[in-house]
Amino acid sequence: MVPHDVSEKTPSALLLVARLHVDLCRLASAMCTARAAF
């Protein structure tokens, strides 16, 4: 678990953007591997 003091110091918007970035990277890599398969 992440300590509460760390989550309080980190803006929730920044965490949201980071998660979105990771999701986009995973989606992009999945698309690239799918294209490579064909």
PDB file of N, CA, C and O in Angstrom, residues 5-28:
ATOM      1  N   ASP A   5       0.546  10.029   3.160  1.00  0.00           N
ATOM      2  CA  ASP A   5       1.223  11.318   3.021  1.00  0.00           C
ATOM      3  C   ASP A   5       1.786  11.500   1.611  1.00  0.00           C
ATOM      4  O   ASP A   5       1.827  12.592   1.078  1.00  0.00           O
ATOM      5  N   VAL A   6       2.195  10.403   0.987  1.00  0.00           N
ATOM      6  CA  VAL A   6       2.716  10.495  -0.375  1.00  0.00           C
ATOM      7  C   VAL A   6       1.590  10.827  -1.346  1.00  0.00           C
ATOM      8  O   VAL A   6       1.743  11.652  -2.224  1.00  0.00           O
ATOM      9  N   SER A   7       0.449  10.174  -1.182  1.00  0.00           N
ATOM     10  CA  SER A   7      -0.672  10.412  -2.081  1.00  0.00           C
ATOM     11  C   SER A   7      -1.216  11.828  -1.905  1.00  0.00           C
ATOM     12  O   SER A   7      -1.711  12.437  -2.846  1.00  0.00           O
ATOM     13  N   GLU A   8      -1.107  12.370  -0.689  1.00  0.00           N
ATOM     14  CA  GLU A   8      -1.583  13.736  -0.447  1.00  0.00           C
ATOM     15  C   GLU A   8      -0.664  14.755  -1.121  1.00  0.00           C
ATOM     16  O   GLU A   8      -1.114  15.774  -1.624  1.00  0.00           O
ATOM     17  N   LYS A   9       0.628  14.472  -1.141  1.00  0.00           N
ATOM     18  CA  LYS A   9       1.577  15.393  -1.771  1.00  0.00           C
ATOM     19  C   LYS A   9       1.465  15.340  -3.286  1.00  0.00           C
ATOM     20  O   LYS A   9       1.682  16.332  -3.975  1.00  0.00           O
ATOM     21  N   THR A  10       1.117  14.180  -3.820  1.00  0.00           N
ATOM     22  CA  THR A  10       1.009  14.031  -5.271  1.00  0.00           C
ATOM     23  C   THR A  10      -0.391  14.401  -5.745  1.00  0.00           C
ATOM     24  O   THR A  10      -1.368  13.856  -5.241  1.00  0.00           O
ATOM     25  N   PRO A  11      -0.498  15.334  -6.694  1.00  0.00           N
ATOM     26  CA  PRO A  11      -1.820  15.724  -7.219  1.00  0.00           C
ATOM     27  C   PRO A  11      -2.524  14.550  -7.871  1.00  0.00           C
ATOM     28  O   PRO A  11      -1.887  13.735  -8.550  1.00  0.00           O
ATOM     29  N   SER A  12      -3.807  14.447  -7.651  1.00  0.00           N
ATOM     30  CA  SER A  12      -4.565  13.327  -8.220  1.00  0.00           C
ATOM     31  C   SER A  12      -4.572  13.415  -9.742  1.00  0.00           C
ATOM     32  O   SER A  12      -4.597  12.394 -10.428  1.00  0.00           O
ATOM     33  N   ALA A  13      -4.546  14.636 -10.277  1.00  0.00           N
ATOM     34  CA  ALA A  13      -4.545  14.813 -11.729  1.00  0.00           C
ATOM     35  C   ALA A  13      -3.279  14.209 -12.329  1.00  0.00           C
ATOM     36  O   ALA A  13      -3.313  13.612 -13.398  1.00  0.00           O
ATOM     37  N   LEU A  14      -2.152  14.361 -11.631  1.00  0.00           N
ATOM     38  CA  LEU A  14      -0.888  13.820 -12.126  1.00  0.00           C
ATOM     39  C   LEU A  14      -0.945  12.294 -12.170  1.00  0.00           C
ATOM     40  O   LEU A  14      -0.492  11.676 -13.124  1.00  0.00           O
ATOM     41  N   LEU A  15      -1.539  11.702 -11.144  1.00  0.00           N
ATOM     42  CA  LEU A  15      -1.675  10.239 -11.110  1.00  0.00           C
ATOM     43  C   LEU A  15      -2.590   9.775 -12.244  1.00  0.00           C
ATOM     44  O   LEU A  15      -2.331   8.755 -12.873  1.00  0.00           O
ATOM     45  N   LEU A  16      -3.648  10.549 -12.495  1.00  0.00           N
ATOM     46  CA  LEU A  16      -4.588  10.189 -13.556  1.00  0.00           C
ATOM     47  C   LEU A  16      -3.898  10.224 -14.912  1.00  0.00           C
ATOM     48  O   LEU A  16      -4.069   9.317 -15.729  1.00  0.00           O
ATOM     49  N   VAL A  17      -3.094  11.262 -15.137  1.00  0.00           N
ATOM     50  CA  VAL A  17      -2.369  11.387 -16.404  1.00  0.00           C
ATOM     51  C   VAL A  17      -1.361  10.251 -16.549  1.00  0.00           C
ATOM     52  O   VAL A  17      -1.189   9.698 -17.635  1.00  0.00           O
ATOM     53  N   ALA A  18      -0.700   9.892 -15.448  1.00  0.00           N
ATOM     54  CA  ALA A  18       0.290   8.813 -15.495  1.00  0.00           C
ATOM     55  C   ALA A  18      -0.384   7.488 -15.854  1.00  0.00           C
ATOM     56  O   ALA A  18       0.121   6.728 -16.680  1.00  0.00           O
ATOM     57  N   ARG A  19      -1.536   7.220 -15.249  1.00  0.00           N
ATOM     58  CA  ARG A  19      -2.256   5.981 -15.546  1.00  0.00           C
ATOM     59  C   ARG A  19      -2.723   5.971 -16.988  1.00  0.00           C
ATOM     60  O   ARG A  19      -2.665   4.950 -17.676  1.00  0.00           O
ATOM     61  N   LEU A  20      -3.197   7.133 -17.457  1.00  0.00           N
ATOM     62  CA  LEU A  20      -3.666   7.240 -18.838  1.00  0.00           C
ATOM     63  C   LEU A  20      -2.510   6.998 -19.804  1.00  0.00           C
ATOM     64  O   LEU A  20      -2.667   6.329 -20.820  1.00  0.00           O
ATOM     65  N   HIS A  21      -1.342   7.538 -19.459  1.00  0.00           N
ATOM     66  CA  HIS A  21      -0.160   7.367 -20.302  1.00  0.00           C
ATOM     67  C   HIS A  21       0.224   5.893 -20.396  1.00  0.00           C
ATOM     68  O   HIS A  21       0.533   5.388 -21.473  1.00  0.00           O
ATOM     69  N   VAL A  22       0.175   5.195 -19.278  1.00  0.00           N
ATOM     70  CA  VAL A  22       0.511   3.770 -19.257  1.00  0.00           C
ATOM     71  C   VAL A  22      -0.484   2.983 -20.100  1.00  0.00           C
ATOM     72  O   VAL A  22      -0.104   2.100 -20.865  1.00  0.00           O
ATOM     73  N   ASP A  23      -1.776   3.327 -19.972  1.00  0.00           N
ATOM     74  CA  ASP A  23      -2.800   2.632 -20.749  1.00  0.00           C
ATOM     75  C   ASP A  23      -2.581   2.853 -22.245  1.00  0.00           C
ATOM     76  O   ASP A  23      -2.717   1.932 -23.041  1.00  0.00           O
ATOM     77  N   LEU A  24      -2.236   4.081 -22.625  1.00  0.00           N
ATOM     78  CA  LEU A  24      -2.011   4.386 -24.031  1.00  0.00           C
ATOM     79  C   LEU A  24      -0.789   3.641 -24.556  1.00  0.00           C
ATOM     80  O   LEU A  24      -0.777   3.160 -25.686  1.00  0.00           O
ATOM     81  N   CYS A  25       0.236   3.547 -23.726  1.00  0.00           N
ATOM     82  CA  CYS A  25       1.450   2.832 -24.137  1.00  0.00           C
ATOM     83  C   CYS A  25       1.143   1.348 -24.343  1.00  0.00           C
ATOM     84  O   CYS A  25       1.601   0.736 -25.306  1.00  0.00           O
ATOM     85  N   ARG A  26       0.359   0.785 -23.437  1.00  0.00           N
ATOM     86  CA  ARG A  26      -0.006  -0.631 -23.563  1.00  0.00           C
ATOM     87  C   ARG A  26      -0.854  -0.852 -24.809  1.00  0.00           C
ATOM     88  O   ARG A  26      -0.684  -1.838 -25.525  1.00  0.00           O
ATOM     89  N   LEU A  27      -1.776   0.076 -25.073  1.00  0.00           N
ATOM     90  CA  LEU A  27      -2.636  -0.048 -26.246  1.00  0.00           C
ATOM     91  C   LEU A  27      -1.806   0.057 -27.518  1.00  0.00           C
ATOM     92  O   LEU A  27      -1.999  -0.716 -28.461  1.00  0.00           O
ATOM     93  N   ALA A  28      -0.859   0.993 -27.536  1.00  0.00           N
ATOM     94  CA  ALA A  28      -0.008   1.171 -28.714  1.00  0.00           C
ATOM     95  C   ALA A  28       0.849  -0.068 -28.952  1.00  0.00           C
ATOM     96  O   ALA A  28       0.988  -0.518 -30.087  1.00  0.00           O
TER      97      ALA A  28
END
